Short mmCIF file of C-alpha atoms and ligand atoms in Angstrom, two decimals:
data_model
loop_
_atom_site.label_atom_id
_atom_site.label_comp_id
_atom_site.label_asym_id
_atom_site.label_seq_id
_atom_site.Cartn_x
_atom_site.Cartn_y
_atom_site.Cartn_z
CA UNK A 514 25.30 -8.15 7.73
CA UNK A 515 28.45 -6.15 9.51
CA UNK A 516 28.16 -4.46 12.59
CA UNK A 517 29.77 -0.76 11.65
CA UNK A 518 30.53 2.43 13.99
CA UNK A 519 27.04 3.98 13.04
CA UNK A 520 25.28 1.98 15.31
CA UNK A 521 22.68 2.60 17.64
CA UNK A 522 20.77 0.43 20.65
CA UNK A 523 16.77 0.75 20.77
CA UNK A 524 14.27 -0.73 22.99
CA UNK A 525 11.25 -0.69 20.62
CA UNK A 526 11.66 -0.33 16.55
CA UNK A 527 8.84 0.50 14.26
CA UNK A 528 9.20 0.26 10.97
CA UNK A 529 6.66 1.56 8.20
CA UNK A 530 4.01 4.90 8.88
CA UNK A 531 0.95 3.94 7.93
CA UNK A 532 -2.22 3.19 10.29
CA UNK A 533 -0.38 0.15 11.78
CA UNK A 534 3.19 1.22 12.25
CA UNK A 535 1.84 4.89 13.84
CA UNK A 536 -0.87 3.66 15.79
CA UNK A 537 2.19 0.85 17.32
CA UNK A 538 3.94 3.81 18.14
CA UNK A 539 1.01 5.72 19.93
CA UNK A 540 0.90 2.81 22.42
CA UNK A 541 4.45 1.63 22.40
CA UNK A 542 5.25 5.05 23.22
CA UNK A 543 2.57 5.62 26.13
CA UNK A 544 4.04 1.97 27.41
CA UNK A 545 7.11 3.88 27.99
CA UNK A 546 9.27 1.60 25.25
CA UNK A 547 10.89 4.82 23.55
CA UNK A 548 9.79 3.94 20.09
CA UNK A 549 12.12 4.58 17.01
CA UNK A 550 9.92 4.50 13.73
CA UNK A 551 11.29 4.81 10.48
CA UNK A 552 8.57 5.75 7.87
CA UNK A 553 9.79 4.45 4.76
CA UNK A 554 9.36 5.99 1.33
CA UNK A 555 6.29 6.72 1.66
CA UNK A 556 5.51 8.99 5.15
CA UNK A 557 1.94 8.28 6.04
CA UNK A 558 2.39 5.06 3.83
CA UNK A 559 -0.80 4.13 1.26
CA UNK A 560 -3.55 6.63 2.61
CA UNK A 561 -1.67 9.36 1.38
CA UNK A 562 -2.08 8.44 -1.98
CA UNK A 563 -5.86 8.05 -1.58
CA UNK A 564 -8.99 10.27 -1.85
CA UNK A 565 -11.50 10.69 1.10
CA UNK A 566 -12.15 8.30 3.75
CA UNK A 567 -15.65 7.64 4.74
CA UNK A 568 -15.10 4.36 6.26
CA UNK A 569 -12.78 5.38 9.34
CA UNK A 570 -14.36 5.55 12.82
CA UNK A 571 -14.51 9.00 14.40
CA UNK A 572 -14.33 11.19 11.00
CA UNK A 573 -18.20 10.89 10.56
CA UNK A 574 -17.88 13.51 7.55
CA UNK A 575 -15.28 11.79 5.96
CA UNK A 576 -11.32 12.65 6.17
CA UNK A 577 -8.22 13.08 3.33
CA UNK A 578 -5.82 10.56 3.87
CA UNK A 579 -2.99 12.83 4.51
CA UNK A 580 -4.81 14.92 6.71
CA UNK A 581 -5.79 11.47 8.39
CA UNK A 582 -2.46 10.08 8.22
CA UNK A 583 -1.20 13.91 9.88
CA UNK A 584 -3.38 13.18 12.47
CA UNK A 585 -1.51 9.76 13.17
CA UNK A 586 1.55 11.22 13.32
CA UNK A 587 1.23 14.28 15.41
CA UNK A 588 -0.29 11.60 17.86
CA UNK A 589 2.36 9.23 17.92
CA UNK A 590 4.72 12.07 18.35
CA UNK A 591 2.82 13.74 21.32
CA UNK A 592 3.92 10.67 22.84
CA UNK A 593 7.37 11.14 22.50
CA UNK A 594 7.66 8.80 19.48
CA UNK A 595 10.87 9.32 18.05
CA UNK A 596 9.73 9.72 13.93
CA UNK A 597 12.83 9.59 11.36
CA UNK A 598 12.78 9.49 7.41
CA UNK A 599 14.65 6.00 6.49
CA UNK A 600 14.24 2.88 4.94
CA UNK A 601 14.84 -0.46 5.90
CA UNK A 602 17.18 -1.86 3.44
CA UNK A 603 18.35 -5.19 5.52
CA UNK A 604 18.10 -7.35 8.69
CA UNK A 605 19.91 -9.53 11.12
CA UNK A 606 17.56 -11.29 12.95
CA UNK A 607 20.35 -14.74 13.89
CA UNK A 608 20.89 -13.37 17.12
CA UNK A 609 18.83 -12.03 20.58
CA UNK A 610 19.59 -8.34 19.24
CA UNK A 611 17.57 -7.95 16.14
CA UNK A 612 19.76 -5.88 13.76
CA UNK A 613 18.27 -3.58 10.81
CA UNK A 614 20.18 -1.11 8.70
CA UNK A 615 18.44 1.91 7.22
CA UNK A 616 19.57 3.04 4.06
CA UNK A 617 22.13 1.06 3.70
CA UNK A 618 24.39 2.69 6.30
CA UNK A 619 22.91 3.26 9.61
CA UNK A 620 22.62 0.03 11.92
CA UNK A 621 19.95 -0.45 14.57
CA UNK A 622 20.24 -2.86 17.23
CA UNK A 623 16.87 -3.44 18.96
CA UNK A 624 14.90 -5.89 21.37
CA UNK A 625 11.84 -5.84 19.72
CA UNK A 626 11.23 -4.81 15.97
CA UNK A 627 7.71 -4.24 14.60
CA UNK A 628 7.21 -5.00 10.70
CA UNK A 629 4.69 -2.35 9.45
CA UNK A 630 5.75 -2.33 5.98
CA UNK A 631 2.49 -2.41 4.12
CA UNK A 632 2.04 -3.10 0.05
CA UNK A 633 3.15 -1.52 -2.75
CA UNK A 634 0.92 -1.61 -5.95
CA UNK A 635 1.54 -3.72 -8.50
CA UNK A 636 1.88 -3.48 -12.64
CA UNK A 637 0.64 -5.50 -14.84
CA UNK A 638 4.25 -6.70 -16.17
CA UNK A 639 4.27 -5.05 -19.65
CA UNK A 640 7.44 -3.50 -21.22
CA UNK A 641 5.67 0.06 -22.03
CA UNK A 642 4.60 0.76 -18.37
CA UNK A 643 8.37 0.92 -17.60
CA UNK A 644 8.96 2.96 -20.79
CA UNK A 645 5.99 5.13 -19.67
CA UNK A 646 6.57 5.51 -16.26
CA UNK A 647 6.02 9.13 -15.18
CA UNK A 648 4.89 9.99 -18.57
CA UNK A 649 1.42 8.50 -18.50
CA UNK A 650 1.05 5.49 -16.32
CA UNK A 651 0.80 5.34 -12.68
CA UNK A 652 -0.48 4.01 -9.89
CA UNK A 653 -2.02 6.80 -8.08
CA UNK A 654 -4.52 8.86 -9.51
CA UNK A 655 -4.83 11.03 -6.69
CA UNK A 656 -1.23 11.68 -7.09
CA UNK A 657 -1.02 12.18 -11.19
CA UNK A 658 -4.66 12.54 -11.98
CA UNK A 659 -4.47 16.60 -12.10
CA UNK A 660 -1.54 16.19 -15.07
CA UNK A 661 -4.47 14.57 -16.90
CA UNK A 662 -7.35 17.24 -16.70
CA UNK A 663 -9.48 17.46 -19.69
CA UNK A 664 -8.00 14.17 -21.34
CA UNK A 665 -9.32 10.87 -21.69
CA UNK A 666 -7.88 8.36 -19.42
CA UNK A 667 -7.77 4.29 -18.17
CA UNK A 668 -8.09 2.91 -15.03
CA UNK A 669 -7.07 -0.83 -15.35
CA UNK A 670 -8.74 -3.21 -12.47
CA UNK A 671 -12.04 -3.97 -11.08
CA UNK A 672 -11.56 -3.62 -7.42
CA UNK A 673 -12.49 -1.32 -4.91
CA UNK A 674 -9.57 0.92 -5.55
CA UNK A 675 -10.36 0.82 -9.63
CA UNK A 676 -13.94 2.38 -8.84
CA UNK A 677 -12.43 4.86 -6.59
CA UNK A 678 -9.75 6.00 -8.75
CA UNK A 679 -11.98 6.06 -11.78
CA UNK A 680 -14.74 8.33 -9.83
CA UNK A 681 -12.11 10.53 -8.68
CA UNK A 682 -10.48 11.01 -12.39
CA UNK A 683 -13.70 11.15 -13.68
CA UNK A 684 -14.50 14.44 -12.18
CA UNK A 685 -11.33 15.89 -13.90
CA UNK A 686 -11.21 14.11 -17.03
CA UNK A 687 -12.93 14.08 -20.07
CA UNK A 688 -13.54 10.49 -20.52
CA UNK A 689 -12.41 7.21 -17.74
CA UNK A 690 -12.21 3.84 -19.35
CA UNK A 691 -12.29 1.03 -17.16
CA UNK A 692 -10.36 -1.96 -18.27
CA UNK A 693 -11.53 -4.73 -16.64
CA UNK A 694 -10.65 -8.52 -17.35
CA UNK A 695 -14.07 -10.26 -15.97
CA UNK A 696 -17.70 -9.70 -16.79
CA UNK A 697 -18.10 -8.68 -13.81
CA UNK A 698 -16.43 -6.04 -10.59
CA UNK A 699 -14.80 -6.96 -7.41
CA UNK A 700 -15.68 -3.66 -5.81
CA UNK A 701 -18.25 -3.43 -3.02
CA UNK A 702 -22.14 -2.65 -3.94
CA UNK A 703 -21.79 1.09 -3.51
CA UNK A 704 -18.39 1.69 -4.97
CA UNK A 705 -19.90 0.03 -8.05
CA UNK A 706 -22.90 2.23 -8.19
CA UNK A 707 -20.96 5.13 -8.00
CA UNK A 708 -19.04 4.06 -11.22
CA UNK A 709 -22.43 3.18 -12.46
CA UNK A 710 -23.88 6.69 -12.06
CA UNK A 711 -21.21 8.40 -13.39
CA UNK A 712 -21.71 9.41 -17.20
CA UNK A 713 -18.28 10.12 -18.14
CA UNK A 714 -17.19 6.51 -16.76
CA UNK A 715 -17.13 3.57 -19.81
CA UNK A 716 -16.05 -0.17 -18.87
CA UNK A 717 -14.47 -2.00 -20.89
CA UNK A 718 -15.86 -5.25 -19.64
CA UNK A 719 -13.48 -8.69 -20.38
CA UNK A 720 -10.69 -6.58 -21.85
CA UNK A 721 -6.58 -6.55 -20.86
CA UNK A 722 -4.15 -3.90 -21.86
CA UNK A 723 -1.24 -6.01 -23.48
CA UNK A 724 0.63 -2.78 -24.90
CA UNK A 725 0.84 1.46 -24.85
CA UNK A 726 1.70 3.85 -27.61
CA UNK A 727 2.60 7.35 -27.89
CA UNK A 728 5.48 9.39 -29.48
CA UNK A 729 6.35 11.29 -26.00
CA UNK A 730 4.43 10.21 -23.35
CA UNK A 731 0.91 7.41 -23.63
CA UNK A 732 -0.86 8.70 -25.96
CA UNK A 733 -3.39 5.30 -26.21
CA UNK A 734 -3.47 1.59 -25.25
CA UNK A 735 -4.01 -1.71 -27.29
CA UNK A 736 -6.33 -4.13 -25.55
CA UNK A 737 -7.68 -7.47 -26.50
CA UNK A 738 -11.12 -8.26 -25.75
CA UNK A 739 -12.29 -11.52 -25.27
CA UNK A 740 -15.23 -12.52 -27.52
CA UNK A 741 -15.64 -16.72 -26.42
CA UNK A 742 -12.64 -18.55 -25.95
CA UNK A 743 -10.99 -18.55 -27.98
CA UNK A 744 -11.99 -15.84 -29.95
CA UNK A 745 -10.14 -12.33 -29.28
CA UNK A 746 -10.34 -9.11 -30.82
CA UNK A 747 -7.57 -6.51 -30.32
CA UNK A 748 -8.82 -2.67 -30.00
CA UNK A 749 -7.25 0.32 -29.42
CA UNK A 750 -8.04 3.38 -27.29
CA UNK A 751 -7.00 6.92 -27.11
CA UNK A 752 -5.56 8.21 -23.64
CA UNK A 753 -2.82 10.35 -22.47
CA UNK A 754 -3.23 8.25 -18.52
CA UNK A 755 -3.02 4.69 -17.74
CA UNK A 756 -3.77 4.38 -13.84
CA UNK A 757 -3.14 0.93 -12.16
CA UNK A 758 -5.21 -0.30 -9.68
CA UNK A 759 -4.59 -4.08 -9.61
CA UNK A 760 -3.82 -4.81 -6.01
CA UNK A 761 -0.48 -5.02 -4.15
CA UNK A 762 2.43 -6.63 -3.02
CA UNK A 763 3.38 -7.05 0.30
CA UNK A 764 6.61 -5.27 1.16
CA UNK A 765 8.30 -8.08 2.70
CA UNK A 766 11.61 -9.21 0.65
CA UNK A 767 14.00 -7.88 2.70
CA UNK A 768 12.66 -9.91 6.32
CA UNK A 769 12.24 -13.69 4.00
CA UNK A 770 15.29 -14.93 4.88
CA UNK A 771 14.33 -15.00 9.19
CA UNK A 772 10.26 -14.30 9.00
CA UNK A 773 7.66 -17.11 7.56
CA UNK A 774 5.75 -15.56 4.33
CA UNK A 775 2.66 -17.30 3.18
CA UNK A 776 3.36 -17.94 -1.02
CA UNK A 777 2.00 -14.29 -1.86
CA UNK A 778 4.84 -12.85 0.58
CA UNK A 779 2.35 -11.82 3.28
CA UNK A 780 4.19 -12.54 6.79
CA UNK A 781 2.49 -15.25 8.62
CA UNK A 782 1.63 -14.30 12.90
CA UNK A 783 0.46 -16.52 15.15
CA UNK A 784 -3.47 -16.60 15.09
CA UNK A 785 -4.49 -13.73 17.50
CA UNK A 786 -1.25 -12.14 18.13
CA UNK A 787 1.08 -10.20 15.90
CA UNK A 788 4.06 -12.44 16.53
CA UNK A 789 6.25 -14.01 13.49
CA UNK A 790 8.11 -17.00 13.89
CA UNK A 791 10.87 -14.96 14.90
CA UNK A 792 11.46 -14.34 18.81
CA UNK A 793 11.10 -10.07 19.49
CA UNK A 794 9.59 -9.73 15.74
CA UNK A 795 6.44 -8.79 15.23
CA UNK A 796 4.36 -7.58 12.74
CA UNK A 797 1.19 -5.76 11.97
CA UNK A 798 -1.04 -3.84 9.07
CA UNK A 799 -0.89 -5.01 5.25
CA UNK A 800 2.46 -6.86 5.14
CA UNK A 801 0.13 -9.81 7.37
CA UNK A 802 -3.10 -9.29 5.98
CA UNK A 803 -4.28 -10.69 3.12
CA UNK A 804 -7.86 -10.69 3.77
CA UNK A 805 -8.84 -6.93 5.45
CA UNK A 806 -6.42 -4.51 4.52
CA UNK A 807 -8.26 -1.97 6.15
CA UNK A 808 -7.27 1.32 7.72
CA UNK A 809 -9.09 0.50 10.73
CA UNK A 810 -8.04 -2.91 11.08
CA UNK A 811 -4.10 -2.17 9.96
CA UNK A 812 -4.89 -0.13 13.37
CA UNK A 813 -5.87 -2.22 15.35
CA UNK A 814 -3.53 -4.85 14.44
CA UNK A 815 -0.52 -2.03 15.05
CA UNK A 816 -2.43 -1.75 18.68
CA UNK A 817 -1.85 -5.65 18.97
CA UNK A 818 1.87 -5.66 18.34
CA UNK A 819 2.66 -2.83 20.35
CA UNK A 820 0.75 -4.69 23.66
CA UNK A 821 2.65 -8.06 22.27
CA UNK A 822 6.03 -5.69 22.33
CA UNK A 823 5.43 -4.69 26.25
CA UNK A 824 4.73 -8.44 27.22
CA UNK A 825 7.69 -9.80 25.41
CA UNK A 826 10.01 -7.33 26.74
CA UNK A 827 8.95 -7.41 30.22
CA UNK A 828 8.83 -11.46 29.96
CA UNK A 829 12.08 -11.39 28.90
CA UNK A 830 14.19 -8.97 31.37
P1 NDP B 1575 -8.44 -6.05 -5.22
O1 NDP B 1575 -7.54 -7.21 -5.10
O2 NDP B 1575 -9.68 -6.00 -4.43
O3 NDP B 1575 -8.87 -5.88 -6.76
C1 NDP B 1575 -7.93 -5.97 -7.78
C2 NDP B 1575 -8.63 -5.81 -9.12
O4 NDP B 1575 -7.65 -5.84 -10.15
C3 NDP B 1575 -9.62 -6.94 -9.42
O5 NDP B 1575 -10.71 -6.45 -10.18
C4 NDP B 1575 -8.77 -7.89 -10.26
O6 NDP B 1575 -9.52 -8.65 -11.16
C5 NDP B 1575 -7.92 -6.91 -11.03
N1 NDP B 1575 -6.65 -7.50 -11.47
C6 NDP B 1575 -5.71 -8.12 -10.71
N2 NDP B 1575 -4.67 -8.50 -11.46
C7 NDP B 1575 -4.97 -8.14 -12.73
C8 NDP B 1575 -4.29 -8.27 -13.97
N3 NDP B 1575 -3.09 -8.85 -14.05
N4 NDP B 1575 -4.89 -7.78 -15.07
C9 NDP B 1575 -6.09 -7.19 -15.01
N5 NDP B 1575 -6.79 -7.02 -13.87
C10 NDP B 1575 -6.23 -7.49 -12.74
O7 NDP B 1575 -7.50 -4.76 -4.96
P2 NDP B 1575 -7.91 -3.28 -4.53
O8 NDP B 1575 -6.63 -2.55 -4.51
O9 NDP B 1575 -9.00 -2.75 -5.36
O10 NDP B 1575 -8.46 -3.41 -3.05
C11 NDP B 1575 -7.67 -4.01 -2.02
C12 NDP B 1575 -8.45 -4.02 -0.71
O11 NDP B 1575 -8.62 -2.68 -0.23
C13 NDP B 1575 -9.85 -4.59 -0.88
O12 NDP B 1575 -10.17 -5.34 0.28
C14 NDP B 1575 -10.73 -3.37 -0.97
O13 NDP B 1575 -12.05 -3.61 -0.54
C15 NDP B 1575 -10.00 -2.38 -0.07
N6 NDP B 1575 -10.26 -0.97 -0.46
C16 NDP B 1575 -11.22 -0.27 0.19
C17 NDP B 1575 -11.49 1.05 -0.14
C18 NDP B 1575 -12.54 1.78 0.62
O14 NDP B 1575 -13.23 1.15 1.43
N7 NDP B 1575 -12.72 3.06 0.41
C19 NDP B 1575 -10.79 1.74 -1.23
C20 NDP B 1575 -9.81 0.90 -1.87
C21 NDP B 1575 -9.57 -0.40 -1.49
P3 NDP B 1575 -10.34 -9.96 -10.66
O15 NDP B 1575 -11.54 -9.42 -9.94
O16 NDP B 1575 -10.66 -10.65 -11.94
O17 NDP B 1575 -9.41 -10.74 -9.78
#
């Protein structure tokens, strides 16, 4: 990585805006460590592109996630946070100075960098949902779901975020399918009965999507449902949406080459502290969590680095 003339010194970086990278900024800020955080595509990061929030302490009626993730930011800014639009597209981290360029231009030098890069959600790998991207299949139906208002749709995945998103584009669609590979859900007791009760919901228990159709946009999906290894049976439904909701993947590539990933890309810390192998790096929220993935405890792990930040610096003045 080249040093250029755009180049700027900061104490404290923060990279990524969701619960962990804000709430890191809230308390790197009040440490007085002049915080720089870059948001990332995404400003607010994966809350944004979720319904309501029941689960977050201190919103005891429940909370949007971008009014949530508002919240976060107009905190970390009362601070004196210093919030910028950017992405991270490469580091340096050889030397003391831990070097990252945003965008591809605009070179940060800084003594402490906090990794708050989250997940991004992941596809199941077929041809046709890069031929129908943006014209029927997504990954967020609280995004897309109003394009699909009145039509029959599929929510692919059996996890907590499949029940959501199939609840929430149940009460605009006409019909939700559920494709789900198991005989059985991954979502928690009560996200399940809420698919349960809702009449417009069908699951399509022990089923994959291998391929889409449609002239302009989806316009249906051929699954193959498993009927006793190794019996299958291929079927085909009628949709104009097919929503993802199969987990994510850790945004992590471009901080491999210096910081330990565990084989799913997740960045390994130190038990109880948010510190990589890397000297001044730390790093909190999805990108090291495998297990929670929580709002509240992406928080609380941002809290962590930002208190691990404060010590390092001051230990090494
Ligand atoms: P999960 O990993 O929990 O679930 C992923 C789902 O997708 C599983 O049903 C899985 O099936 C299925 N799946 C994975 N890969 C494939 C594939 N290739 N083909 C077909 N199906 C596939 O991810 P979520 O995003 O649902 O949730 C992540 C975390 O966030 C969880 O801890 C969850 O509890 C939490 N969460 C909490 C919410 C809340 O509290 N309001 C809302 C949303 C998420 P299988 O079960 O067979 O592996």
């Amino acid at each position: 990585m080249e040093t250029k003339g755009n180049s700027e010194h900061v104490r404290c970086l923060i990279i990524g805006s969701g619960p962990a990278g804000y709430t890191a900024a809230i308390y790197a800020a009040r440490a007085n460590l002049n915080p720089v955080l870059y948001t990332g595509l995404q400003m607010g990061g994966q809350l944004t592109t979720t319904t309501e929030i029941e689960n977050f302490p201190g919103y005891p009626e429940g909370v949007s996630g971008n009014d949530m993730m508002e919240d976060f930011r107009r905190q970390a800014e009362r601070f004196g946070t210093d919030i910028r639009f950017g992405i991270a597209t490469d580091v340096d981290f050889s030397g003391k100075v831990r070097k990252v360029v945003i965008d591809g231009e605009k070179h940060i030098e800084a003594d402490a960098v906090i990794i708050a890069t989250g997940a991004t959600a992941r596809y199941l790998g077929l041809e046709a949902e890069k031929k129908y991207a943006g014209q029927g299949v997504s990954a967020c139906a609280t995004c897309d779901g109003f394009f699909y208002r009145n039509r029959d749709v599929a929510v692919v995945g059996g996890g907590d975020t499949a029940a959501e998103e199939a609840t929430y584009l149940a009460s605009l669609c006409n019909k939700v399918y559920m494709i789900v590979r198991r005989d059985e859900l991954r979502a928690s007791k009560a996200m399940q009965e809420r698919v349960m009760k809702t009449p417009n919901i069908e699951i399509l228990w022990e089923h994959q999507a291998i391929d889409l159709f449609g002239e302009k946009g989806v316009e249906g999906a051929v699954l193959v449902k498993k009927k006793g290894t190794p019996l299958e049976e291929t079927v085909k439904i009628d949709i104009h949406g097919f929503f993802l909701a199969i987990g994510h993947t850790p945004n992590s590539d471009i901080f491999k080459k210096y910081v330990d990933t565990d084989e799913a890309g997740y960045i390994k810390t130190i038990a109880g502290t948010s510190k990589t192998n890397v000297q001044g790096v730390f790093a909190a929220g999805d990108i090291q969590d495998p297990r929670y993935r929580q709002a509240v405890t992406a928080a609380g792990s941002g809290c962590m680095a930002a208190i691990d930040v404060e010590r390092y610096l001051a230990e090494s003045r």
